């Protein structure tokens, strides 16, 4: 039966059968089971035809009464493909499979439903050998866990599909291109196979003359090819695909325009004046919906255009970027936001452009629009400002104007719309790179809203917030007022929480450590009531993420973490000793930084952390140093520090400039054979000899190394100059020398 009336009659008959049989699922199950008992091909064909009708009208209501198992149905149907099956049985089997894969409710739980549906569609309109090969591929795809690439037998299947592009009907062409599109989305080998089989020219031809769906799929394939390999991209470029892509960009569906824009981005790797001119013309004449995608393509072209072309008045590139800046004032919110987004991406990738008057002109245009109510535009405008401000130190004209952006950006950073607040924070982080602008900002207007973004934001938002705090503190000493604001906002614990949630490779880790380092460098910190880092002393197990940075991070991250943690040695040396000794690889990492760092602050800070460990786990430290062959290197480095900093002892100041101290309370009983060092406070100028005395206690090899390095002579020399030292330091040095000599 054929025609709409016949189809309606079939549907009504099947519904009636379902009503008297307990539901459509029961009918489908019965028809599937009866295929096994059919005695003739004609019976099989009739049963398959009825099954196809049932699968076609199966809907959500039938599924709710008694759901059918599509996998069982698929297996039953695929079993019908036999070497000597009649044409009618094959035709009805394909018809039933088409109904199965075309039913959204049934096909959603099957593997590769789109690929199977397209294969069935192609099988129905191909003939002879091509049809046989496609049937084999369908059976393989249904009976195994193979991918579409393997089911089509790789390059052979690609060659077959490409052969269907040229001399086939429009429908056949559409299905073949759709299958190639699926392949290129999921398999990299297929991209080379398509190129090697000569697929690029017919794909470009389809892009010019095919159906709307075929054009979109063809553009998608070409984009995948360009994005995979420079060699393949050059082949697509030589096939002259740009004009057809521009046509699709102007006249295609929303999806087609997006695909065309993306493919142009992948395809064009060098400046093309003609294409830039065409895109600029489209930008001023096209429907508003198209401009979003045109801006993407134009941004891609301008990212590789020579700077001289962009700056030369009257050039295609100059006209294009001028048009993009003008569109910032568009009445259409989406176009306005997209222009800001495109300019943001352009300035982000082009340092040379950030340092020109084009950046200034864009900045002025955006600043005039920061009072609009569009959340989408404010987000993208802030993103654009963040990109421009990357080079604020190099572009003095931008810096002069950007001062007026501080207040509106602070207001946007306080926005209840998190995305707006995050991007405003990003812009602030880069704006505060300018010392003068940062100096004019008050702690309250920066710390409070930025900390909120770090608490509630995404990982990118947290990263920018930490950077903003770090850049702000670079020109603000931590006085009592700033310390109170930081403590009130909970900034330090928020930074630690961000560090804990970030991986060691994340940019957030470095930015957070920078901010913590700046907070730990308080001027006259001894006079502060509750300095910012005191919250970590009150919550000692919050410092575990910092310890992890030493154990797992790069040398740069390790140095930052050592500087922050060394500030806690005064109040939490016992906890630090436990955490550092318990973190795998942490003790050797600290020792390595003491040996290799050029920073005196890191050397002393690392030594202080090792004292914390040796007080709690002395044998564990020595074992770790020996296992990593660092013990001798560490001793020689400590002795060298002792020798090279002798002038530091020649002042009546108990502390080296690092300001690191260790409070050794509660006092413990000395280990048998160990000289009692009763000093409660180890000042920074005593940290190196103190660590040497601790290491001297353990084994003959370590003792001999300390002696050979000259530590005893250096300490004796310092004691002989006791008249220039404070009484406390002289006493400590005598005790330490006694300790070392006794151990030796």
XYZ file of C-alpha atoms in Angstrom:
744
model
C 0.000 0.000 0.000
C 1.202 3.472 -0.867
C 0.130 7.074 -0.330
C -1.012 9.019 2.718
C -4.373 7.266 2.955
C -2.762 3.865 2.819
C -0.248 4.898 5.507
C -3.042 6.164 7.727
C -4.942 2.895 7.227
C -1.836 0.905 8.191
C -1.301 3.023 11.301
C -4.945 2.643 12.394
C -4.818 -1.085 11.844
C -1.646 -1.400 13.888
C -3.162 0.690 16.705
C -6.242 -1.541 16.713
C -4.017 -4.619 16.888
C -2.112 -3.052 19.776
C -5.345 -2.328 21.644
C -6.511 -5.922 21.515
C -3.059 -7.384 22.165
C -2.092 -5.572 25.351
C -0.027 -2.773 23.838
C 2.306 -1.994 20.971
C 5.319 -3.436 22.775
C 3.553 -6.799 22.921
C 2.840 -6.613 19.191
C 6.502 -5.819 18.444
C 7.707 -8.690 20.632
C 5.270 -11.133 19.050
C 6.229 -10.128 15.508
C 9.923 -10.468 16.365
C 9.440 -13.935 17.829
C 7.273 -15.079 14.915
C 10.100 -14.393 12.454
C 11.768 -17.560 13.710
C 8.764 -19.713 12.762
C 7.995 -18.245 9.325
C 8.035 -21.027 6.729
C 8.523 -18.971 3.577
C 10.295 -15.785 2.440
C 6.925 -14.179 1.714
C 5.824 -14.745 5.331
C 9.114 -13.295 6.573
C 8.639 -10.239 4.323
C 5.059 -9.692 5.515
C 6.080 -9.998 9.162
C 8.971 -7.584 8.648
C 6.616 -5.122 6.969
C 4.238 -5.273 9.933
C 7.163 -4.867 12.325
C 8.328 -1.797 10.381
C 4.851 -0.260 10.733
C 4.791 -0.975 14.477
C 8.252 0.527 15.019
C 7.281 3.613 13.053
C 4.320 4.522 15.297
C 5.902 3.486 18.605
C 5.697 6.563 20.840
C 6.078 7.736 24.416
C 2.680 6.372 25.392
C 3.536 2.880 24.178
C 6.893 3.137 25.960
C 5.215 4.097 29.236
C 2.822 1.080 29.139
C 5.489 -1.500 28.431
C 8.865 -0.435 27.005
C 10.380 -2.424 24.161
C 14.063 -3.350 24.152
C 15.558 -1.763 21.013
C 18.747 -3.810 21.291
C 16.774 -7.070 21.097
C 14.798 -5.740 18.126
C 18.008 -4.704 16.366
C 19.560 -8.151 16.831
C 16.448 -9.864 15.471
C 16.423 -7.657 12.377
C 20.163 -7.912 11.671
C 19.866 -11.739 11.823
C 17.667 -11.539 8.735
C 20.655 -10.543 6.593
C 21.672 -13.901 5.104
C 23.807 -14.792 2.091
C 20.913 -15.897 -0.145
C 18.054 -13.802 1.195
C 15.474 -12.694 -1.335
C 15.306 -9.117 -2.523
C 11.912 -8.603 -0.862
C 13.128 -9.836 2.551
C 16.201 -7.592 2.351
C 14.064 -4.625 1.363
C 11.653 -5.194 4.277
C 14.531 -5.745 6.721
C 16.055 -2.442 5.689
C 12.632 -0.804 5.985
C 12.211 -2.133 9.536
C 15.710 -0.990 10.528
C 14.948 2.438 9.067
C 11.851 2.597 11.297
C 13.903 1.536 14.315
C 16.721 4.077 13.779
C 14.265 6.786 12.770
C 12.306 6.440 16.018
C 13.857 8.835 18.563
C 12.490 6.943 21.559
C 13.872 3.568 20.491
C 17.152 4.691 18.935
C 18.357 6.846 21.829
C 19.630 3.829 23.785
C 21.420 2.201 20.842
C 25.100 2.638 20.008
C 25.923 4.799 16.967
C 22.253 5.422 16.040
C 23.066 8.297 13.664
C 25.655 6.293 11.770
C 23.299 3.303 11.502
C 20.412 5.482 10.327
C 22.573 7.055 7.626
C 23.886 3.669 6.507
C 20.321 2.351 6.188
C 19.298 5.450 4.237
C 22.223 4.965 1.849
C 21.493 1.251 1.467
C 17.938 2.005 0.357
C 19.103 4.192 -2.557
C 22.270 2.404 -3.684
C 22.587 -0.696 -5.810
C 24.752 -3.703 -6.529
C 28.243 -3.807 -5.058
C 27.966 -0.483 -3.189
C 24.804 -1.693 -1.485
C 26.401 -4.997 -0.519
C 29.393 -3.252 1.034
C 27.189 -0.883 3.005
C 25.076 -3.809 4.296
C 28.255 -5.547 5.479
C 29.295 -2.372 7.291
C 25.882 -2.085 8.954
C 26.018 -5.695 10.158
C 29.520 -5.182 11.588
C 28.448 -1.988 13.334
C 25.428 -3.742 14.883
C 27.131 -6.974 15.893
C 30.384 -5.652 17.339
C 31.724 -2.762 19.387
C 33.647 -1.464 16.393
C 33.547 2.213 15.507
C 32.109 3.498 12.235
C 35.652 3.767 10.851
C 36.312 0.061 11.434
C 32.835 -0.992 10.304
C 33.451 0.740 6.975
C 36.852 -0.973 6.788
C 38.767 2.256 7.002
C 40.081 3.765 3.809
C 38.052 1.412 1.626
C 34.831 2.701 3.139
C 35.971 6.325 2.761
C 36.763 5.692 -0.895
C 33.281 4.203 -1.402
C 31.559 7.196 0.219
C 33.563 9.677 -1.832
C 32.627 7.794 -4.996
C 28.971 8.477 -4.094
C 29.541 12.251 -4.009
C 30.033 12.941 -7.695
C 27.547 11.048 -9.872
C 24.858 10.400 -7.280
C 21.472 11.918 -6.605
C 21.194 14.854 -4.206
C 19.747 12.593 -1.506
C 22.485 9.999 -1.889
C 25.066 12.767 -1.843
C 23.577 14.191 1.365
C 23.735 10.862 3.195
C 27.291 10.155 2.028
C 28.504 13.594 3.137
C 26.759 13.148 6.497
C 28.576 9.835 7.056
C 31.906 11.416 6.121
C 31.113 14.216 8.562
C 30.547 11.712 11.369
C 33.816 10.006 10.481
C 35.830 13.221 10.470
C 34.361 14.209 13.829
C 35.426 11.020 15.570
C 38.459 9.605 13.781
C 41.717 11.331 12.831
C 42.749 8.636 10.330
C 39.654 9.393 8.305
C 40.885 12.942 7.665
C 43.990 11.704 5.916
C 41.915 9.050 4.137
C 39.483 11.689 2.804
C 42.398 13.778 1.544
C 44.251 10.844 -0.002
C 41.091 9.613 -1.752
C 40.679 12.944 -3.511
C 37.739 13.977 -1.349
C 38.515 17.700 -1.041
C 37.466 18.855 -4.572
C 34.036 17.133 -4.496
C 33.462 18.459 -0.970
C 34.166 22.000 -2.163
C 31.824 21.366 -5.111
C 29.068 20.271 -2.710
C 29.779 23.380 -0.634
C 28.927 25.380 -3.754
C 26.022 23.408 -5.236
C 24.707 20.876 -2.693
C 21.609 20.946 -0.533
C 21.612 23.117 2.611
C 22.370 20.121 4.858
C 25.079 18.835 2.522
C 26.723 22.280 2.415
C 26.826 22.432 6.206
C 28.268 18.924 6.530
C 30.797 19.628 3.801
C 31.908 22.829 5.570
C 32.215 20.875 8.817
C 34.401 18.235 7.155
C 36.648 20.844 5.558
C 37.006 22.584 8.924
C 37.971 19.299 10.589
C 40.530 18.653 7.861
C 42.064 22.133 8.198
C 42.244 21.857 11.968
C 44.003 18.494 11.810
C 47.056 19.181 9.679
C 48.800 22.109 8.024
C 49.425 19.974 4.926
C 45.724 19.165 4.613
C 44.821 22.802 5.307
C 47.022 23.857 2.400
C 45.176 21.372 0.156
C 41.808 22.844 1.162
C 43.141 26.365 0.612
C 44.301 25.461 -2.889
C 40.817 24.114 -3.674
C 39.463 27.675 -3.369
C 36.851 26.972 -0.712
C 36.678 30.524 0.697
C 34.050 32.006 -1.695
C 31.612 29.166 -0.981
C 32.242 29.503 2.756
C 31.535 33.232 2.567
C 28.272 32.478 0.762
C 27.299 30.042 3.517
C 28.319 32.599 6.132
C 25.952 35.124 4.577
C 23.020 32.926 3.502
C 23.134 29.746 5.575
C 21.111 28.746 8.595
C 22.351 29.793 12.038
C 24.121 26.461 12.308
C 25.569 26.835 8.801
C 26.844 30.323 9.550
C 28.539 29.119 12.703
C 30.173 26.211 10.867
C 31.307 28.482 8.019
C 32.806 30.979 10.458
C 34.679 28.258 12.325
C 35.970 26.699 9.104
C 37.217 30.076 7.853
C 39.071 30.456 11.161
C 40.813 27.140 10.588
C 41.407 27.655 6.884
C 42.891 31.142 6.610
C 46.348 31.393 8.148
C 47.617 34.515 6.414
C 46.302 37.942 5.562
C 43.850 38.031 2.681
C 42.824 41.551 1.707
C 40.040 40.409 -0.590
C 38.415 38.218 2.026
C 38.752 40.912 4.692
C 37.010 43.386 2.363
C 34.176 40.948 1.680
C 33.693 40.256 5.362
C 33.690 43.971 6.183
C 31.043 44.510 3.536
C 28.983 41.653 4.969
C 29.375 43.154 8.427
C 27.754 46.413 7.409
C 25.073 44.966 5.155
C 24.044 41.590 6.568
C 21.186 40.736 8.861
C 22.020 41.264 12.546
C 22.002 37.493 13.145
C 24.817 37.010 10.641
C 27.084 39.631 12.160
C 27.906 37.462 15.157
C 29.501 34.832 12.917
C 31.060 37.368 10.532
C 32.811 39.008 13.491
C 34.351 35.648 14.401
C 35.715 35.168 10.890
C 36.972 38.742 10.708
C 38.733 38.416 14.052
C 40.514 35.335 12.751
C 41.734 37.150 9.633
C 42.869 40.250 11.531
C 44.812 38.110 13.990
C 47.255 37.284 11.164
C 47.105 40.575 9.246
C 50.329 42.662 9.225
C 50.269 45.456 11.808
C 51.088 48.054 9.148
C 47.968 47.029 7.211
C 45.776 47.399 10.294
C 47.190 50.832 11.101
C 47.236 52.193 7.531
C 44.179 54.364 7.044
C 42.006 53.253 4.150
C 43.336 49.678 4.059
C 40.940 46.740 4.196
C 42.264 45.666 7.587
C 41.983 49.188 8.998
C 38.430 49.560 7.714
C 37.563 46.209 9.246
C 38.808 46.992 12.747
C 37.236 50.468 12.616
C 33.932 48.811 11.762
C 34.309 46.402 14.668
C 34.882 49.332 17.050
C 31.834 51.166 15.669
C 29.669 48.089 16.190
C 30.428 48.325 19.928
C 27.688 50.968 19.935
C 25.202 48.728 18.107
C 21.619 48.825 19.314
C 21.507 45.023 19.207
C 22.860 43.533 22.436
C 24.163 40.284 20.922
C 26.049 42.064 18.120
C 27.467 44.606 20.561
C 28.692 41.879 22.902
C 30.134 39.799 20.066
C 32.111 42.770 18.773
C 33.611 43.284 22.239
C 34.375 39.554 22.426
C 36.069 39.537 18.999
C 38.156 42.587 19.884
C 39.089 40.971 23.204
C 40.379 37.868 21.419
C 42.259 40.038 18.918
C 44.014 42.151 21.560
C 44.732 39.087 23.676
C 46.708 37.386 20.922
C 48.406 40.500 19.469
C 50.850 42.307 21.743
C 51.815 44.639 18.902
C 48.222 45.809 18.460
C 47.779 46.382 22.215
C 50.567 48.943 22.076
C 48.995 51.117 19.348
C 46.377 53.870 19.178
C 43.851 51.218 18.117
C 43.873 49.919 21.695
C 43.334 53.453 22.982
C 40.449 54.039 20.594
C 38.804 50.778 21.635
C 39.332 51.620 25.313
C 37.646 55.002 24.920
C 34.676 53.463 23.113
C 34.172 50.786 25.764
C 34.545 53.164 28.709
C 31.686 55.243 27.337
C 29.484 52.149 27.456
C 30.243 50.748 30.927
C 27.000 52.185 32.264
C 24.727 50.070 30.033
C 22.501 47.430 31.628
C 23.310 44.536 29.310
C 25.010 41.818 31.356
C 26.269 40.108 28.222
C 27.918 43.276 26.906
C 29.409 44.224 30.293
C 30.960 40.756 30.534
C 32.548 40.961 27.083
C 33.506 44.635 27.479
C 35.361 43.778 30.705
C 37.045 40.879 28.893
C 38.175 43.306 26.185
C 39.557 45.755 28.763
C 41.414 42.894 30.437
C 43.090 42.087 27.109
C 44.020 45.721 26.419
C 45.442 46.182 29.927
C 47.895 43.303 29.500
C 50.208 45.885 27.917
C 49.244 48.827 30.143
C 52.844 49.325 31.233
C 54.039 49.563 27.620
C 51.170 51.751 26.354
C 51.364 55.007 28.304
C 48.419 56.528 26.416
C 46.222 53.652 27.506
C 47.502 53.955 31.088
C 46.639 57.669 31.205
C 43.040 57.032 30.162
C 42.670 53.768 32.088
C 42.818 55.586 35.436
C 39.215 56.569 34.853
C 38.274 52.912 34.384
C 39.183 51.995 37.969
C 35.935 53.169 39.597
C 33.499 51.581 37.110
C 35.448 48.316 37.135
C 35.393 48.222 40.942
C 31.621 48.683 40.751
C 31.299 45.887 38.194
C 33.488 43.611 40.347
C 30.814 43.997 43.030
C 28.053 42.972 40.608
C 25.690 40.239 41.821
C 26.036 38.711 38.340
C 29.048 36.457 38.871
C 30.165 36.364 35.233
C 30.238 40.174 35.087
C 32.104 40.343 38.400
C 34.670 37.769 37.248
C 35.522 39.576 34.026
C 35.662 42.947 35.798
C 38.064 41.340 38.269
C 40.137 40.096 35.341
C 40.305 43.648 33.972
C 41.198 44.996 37.421
C 43.989 42.445 37.834
C 45.658 43.726 34.661
C 44.811 47.387 35.358
C 46.570 47.138 38.734
C 49.802 46.213 36.955
C 50.208 49.985 36.598
C 51.853 51.191 39.824
C 50.241 54.640 39.859
C 46.739 53.290 39.269
C 47.226 50.607 41.899
C 48.476 53.189 44.388
C 45.335 55.292 44.026
C 43.051 52.307 44.765
C 41.899 51.883 48.358
C 42.239 48.493 50.101
C 38.533 48.231 50.900
C 37.320 48.741 47.328
C 39.734 46.102 46.034
C 40.011 43.452 48.755
C 36.344 43.016 49.668
C 34.749 42.493 46.208
C 37.760 40.573 44.873
C 37.675 38.158 47.790
C 33.981 37.518 47.123
C 34.771 36.635 43.503
C 37.462 34.268 44.722
C 35.004 32.624 47.110
C 32.143 32.165 44.654
C 33.735 32.220 41.208
C 34.917 29.668 38.707
C 38.560 28.601 38.690
C 39.335 31.291 36.091
C 37.601 33.864 38.275
C 39.551 32.721 41.328
C 42.794 32.973 39.341
C 42.119 36.549 38.268
C 41.023 37.493 41.797
C 44.261 36.165 43.292
C 46.228 38.054 40.623
C 44.341 41.272 41.418
C 45.203 40.973 45.119
C 48.842 40.224 44.337
C 49.179 43.175 41.939
C 47.451 45.498 44.422
C 49.778 44.489 47.272
C 52.880 45.075 45.189
C 52.527 48.809 45.865
C 50.738 48.679 49.232
C 52.518 47.731 52.444
C 50.428 45.604 54.756
C 49.713 48.086 57.530
C 47.145 47.677 60.289
C 44.300 49.084 58.186
C 44.943 46.718 55.286
C 45.474 43.791 57.661
C 42.095 44.445 59.288
C 40.355 44.526 55.890
C 42.073 41.301 54.784
C 41.090 39.594 58.031
C 37.513 40.877 57.842
C 37.131 39.611 54.265
C 38.650 36.204 55.094
C 41.094 36.670 52.227
C 43.893 34.410 53.460
C 41.702 31.367 54.099
C 39.947 32.006 50.772
C 43.328 31.982 49.040
C 44.194 28.709 50.758
C 40.837 27.194 49.753
C 41.523 28.198 46.151
C 44.975 26.645 46.343
C 43.440 23.432 47.670
C 40.899 23.231 44.826
C 43.430 23.960 42.062
C 45.798 21.456 40.524
C 49.513 22.136 40.708
C 49.539 22.982 36.972
C 46.729 25.552 37.196
C 47.565 29.238 36.814
C 45.554 29.760 40.001
C 48.249 28.014 42.043
C 50.941 30.482 41.034
C 48.672 33.519 41.446
C 47.498 32.428 44.905
C 51.065 31.862 46.056
C 52.030 35.312 44.757
C 49.225 36.879 46.791
C 50.178 34.937 49.926
C 53.815 35.921 49.523
C 52.848 39.594 49.285
C 50.673 39.291 52.385
C 53.547 37.667 54.286
C 55.885 40.577 53.522
C 54.235 42.988 55.939
C 56.249 46.080 56.816
C 56.971 46.321 60.534
C 54.904 43.192 60.921
C 55.961 42.740 64.515
C 53.794 45.741 65.401
C 50.667 44.412 63.675
C 47.755 43.153 65.714
C 46.698 39.880 64.038
C 48.863 40.033 60.893
C 47.167 38.410 57.877
C 49.048 35.120 58.088
C 48.220 34.673 61.798
C 44.969 33.013 60.723
C 47.095 30.132 59.393
C 48.834 29.815 62.736
C 45.368 29.543 64.307
C 44.311 26.945 61.697
C 47.569 25.021 61.173
C 46.140 22.165 59.120
C 44.990 24.694 56.514
C 48.633 24.933 55.445
C 48.667 21.431 53.929
C 48.095 22.769 50.366
C 51.211 24.934 50.761
C 53.226 21.884 51.788
C 51.910 20.063 48.707
C 53.215 22.875 46.500
C 56.720 22.193 47.818
C 56.367 18.457 47.288
C 54.874 18.610 43.784
C 55.522 22.051 42.295
C 58.165 23.606 40.102
C 61.112 25.357 41.729
C 59.337 28.707 41.319
C 56.228 27.447 43.138
C 58.390 25.776 45.784
C 60.186 29.038 46.543
C 56.917 30.914 46.972
C 55.512 28.233 49.284
C 58.751 28.123 51.309
C 58.643 31.894 51.811
C 55.068 31.775 53.100
C 55.530 28.697 55.313
C 58.753 29.992 56.855
C 56.675 32.828 58.352
C 54.745 30.216 60.353
C 57.830 28.654 61.960
C 57.539 31.011 64.913
C 54.116 29.793 66.012
C 53.629 26.374 64.458
C 57.005 24.692 64.134
C 55.710 21.365 65.499
C 52.781 21.117 63.061
C 55.025 22.211 60.206
C 57.498 19.476 61.104
C 54.757 16.832 61.023
C 53.229 18.028 57.743
C 56.523 18.491 55.908
C 57.926 15.142 57.041
C 54.666 13.425 56.103
C 54.460 14.798 52.544
C 56.232 12.532 50.069
C 59.206 14.272 48.468
C 58.795 17.470 50.481
C 61.968 17.249 52.604
C 64.288 16.604 49.623
C 62.560 19.404 47.696
C 63.251 21.885 50.493
C 66.853 20.751 50.812
C 67.305 21.073 47.056
C 66.001 24.663 47.127
C 68.364 25.509 50.010
C 71.220 24.222 47.877
C 70.192 25.612 44.491
C 68.290 28.848 45.150
C 70.029 32.182 44.638
C 67.676 33.865 47.105
C 69.057 34.233 50.613
C 65.488 34.455 51.927
C 64.624 31.057 50.410
C 67.822 29.469 51.720
C 67.152 30.632 55.274
C 63.409 29.917 55.032
C 64.064 26.415 53.753
C 66.612 25.828 56.521
C 64.022 26.949 59.082
C 61.516 24.432 57.720
C 64.150 21.688 57.960
C 64.737 22.605 61.600
C 60.995 22.164 62.179
C 61.318 18.687 60.669
C 64.485 17.731 62.531
C 62.890 18.696 65.836
C 60.018 16.273 65.111
C 61.480 13.614 62.782
C 65.259 13.972 62.792
C 66.089 10.464 61.604
C 63.489 10.639 58.847
C 65.068 13.841 57.544
C 68.595 12.454 57.535
C 67.418 9.258 55.827
C 65.628 11.280 53.128
C 68.733 13.403 52.542
C 70.952 10.334 52.196
C 68.482 8.544 49.903
C 68.463 11.503 47.514
C 72.232 12.160 47.810
C 71.498 15.631 49.126
C 73.070 15.428 52.580
C 76.603 16.428 51.582
C 75.387 19.122 49.194
C 73.144 20.588 51.883
C 75.923 20.690 54.470
C 78.316 22.424 52.062
C 75.604 24.916 51.142
C 74.881 25.691 54.823
C 78.555 26.167 55.600
C 78.940 28.430 52.586
C 75.978 30.501 53.843
C 77.591 30.657 57.263
C 80.839 31.907 55.768
C 79.441 34.341 53.190
C 77.108 36.053 55.675
C 79.619 36.673 58.443
C 79.023 40.399 58.092
C 75.454 39.783 59.214
C 76.819 38.777 62.613
C 78.824 41.958 62.853
C 75.764 44.045 63.727
C 73.993 44.317 67.041
C 70.869 42.887 65.493
C 69.762 39.391 66.415
C 67.948 38.852 63.095
C 69.047 38.652 59.519
C 66.886 40.710 57.154
C 64.628 37.726 56.527
C 62.779 38.148 59.819
C 62.268 34.374 60.180
C 62.226 32.990 63.724
C 61.419 29.658 65.354
C 59.712 29.468 68.726
C 60.815 26.146 70.246
C 58.133 25.875 72.944
C 57.245 23.637 74.573
C 60.749 22.774 75.683
C 61.537 19.079 75.360
C 64.060 16.849 77.102
C 67.281 16.331 75.138
C 67.968 12.978 73.558
C 70.621 10.944 75.353
C 74.031 12.080 74.199
C 72.700 15.326 72.751
C 73.808 18.671 74.211
C 70.789 20.543 75.571
C 70.071 23.706 73.617
C 67.668 25.488 75.886
C 67.115 28.550 73.730
C 63.381 29.129 73.365
C 63.639 31.396 70.310
C 65.866 30.698 67.305
C 66.401 33.970 65.452
C 67.093 33.964 61.749
C 70.826 34.559 62.113
C 71.061 31.365 64.177
C 69.076 29.091 61.863
C 72.019 27.851 59.763
C 74.375 26.937 62.645
C 71.427 25.435 64.507
C 70.563 23.135 61.609
C 74.217 22.112 61.277
C 74.340 21.198 64.963
C 71.244 19.044 64.558
C 72.672 17.244 61.531
C 75.955 16.644 63.390
C 74.198 14.404 65.894
C 73.314 11.551 63.567
C 76.164 9.577 62.024
C 79.940 9.620 61.559
C 79.715 10.367 57.844
C 77.598 13.482 58.434
C 79.924 14.592 61.243
C 82.972 14.179 59.050
C 81.332 16.120 56.221
C 80.548 19.038 58.560
C 84.136 19.050 59.856
C 85.651 18.879 56.363
C 83.428 21.737 55.189
C 84.988 24.018 57.822
C 81.922 24.678 59.943
C 83.812 24.447 63.256
C 86.463 26.966 62.204
C 83.840 29.455 60.995
C 81.840 29.209 64.227
C 84.988 29.541 66.340
C 85.966 32.617 64.360
C 82.577 34.188 65.016
C 82.825 33.453 68.727
C 86.234 35.141 68.828
C 84.474 38.277 67.618
C 82.011 38.065 70.489
C 82.622 41.650 71.462
C 80.724 42.738 68.375
C 77.816 40.370 69.030
C 74.950 40.500 71.462
C 75.400 38.396 74.600
C 72.518 36.090 73.586
C 73.968 35.368 70.156
C 77.434 34.740 71.629
C 75.986 32.278 74.113
C 74.031 30.492 71.421
C 77.069 30.181 69.167
C 79.125 28.715 72.025
C 76.415 26.177 72.737
C 76.121 25.266 69.087
C 79.870 24.900 68.625
C 79.971 22.757 71.755
C 77.174 20.646 70.288
C 78.946 20.112 66.983
C 82.353 19.446 68.518
C 80.909 16.966 71.017
C 79.157 15.077 68.244
C 82.357 15.055 66.210
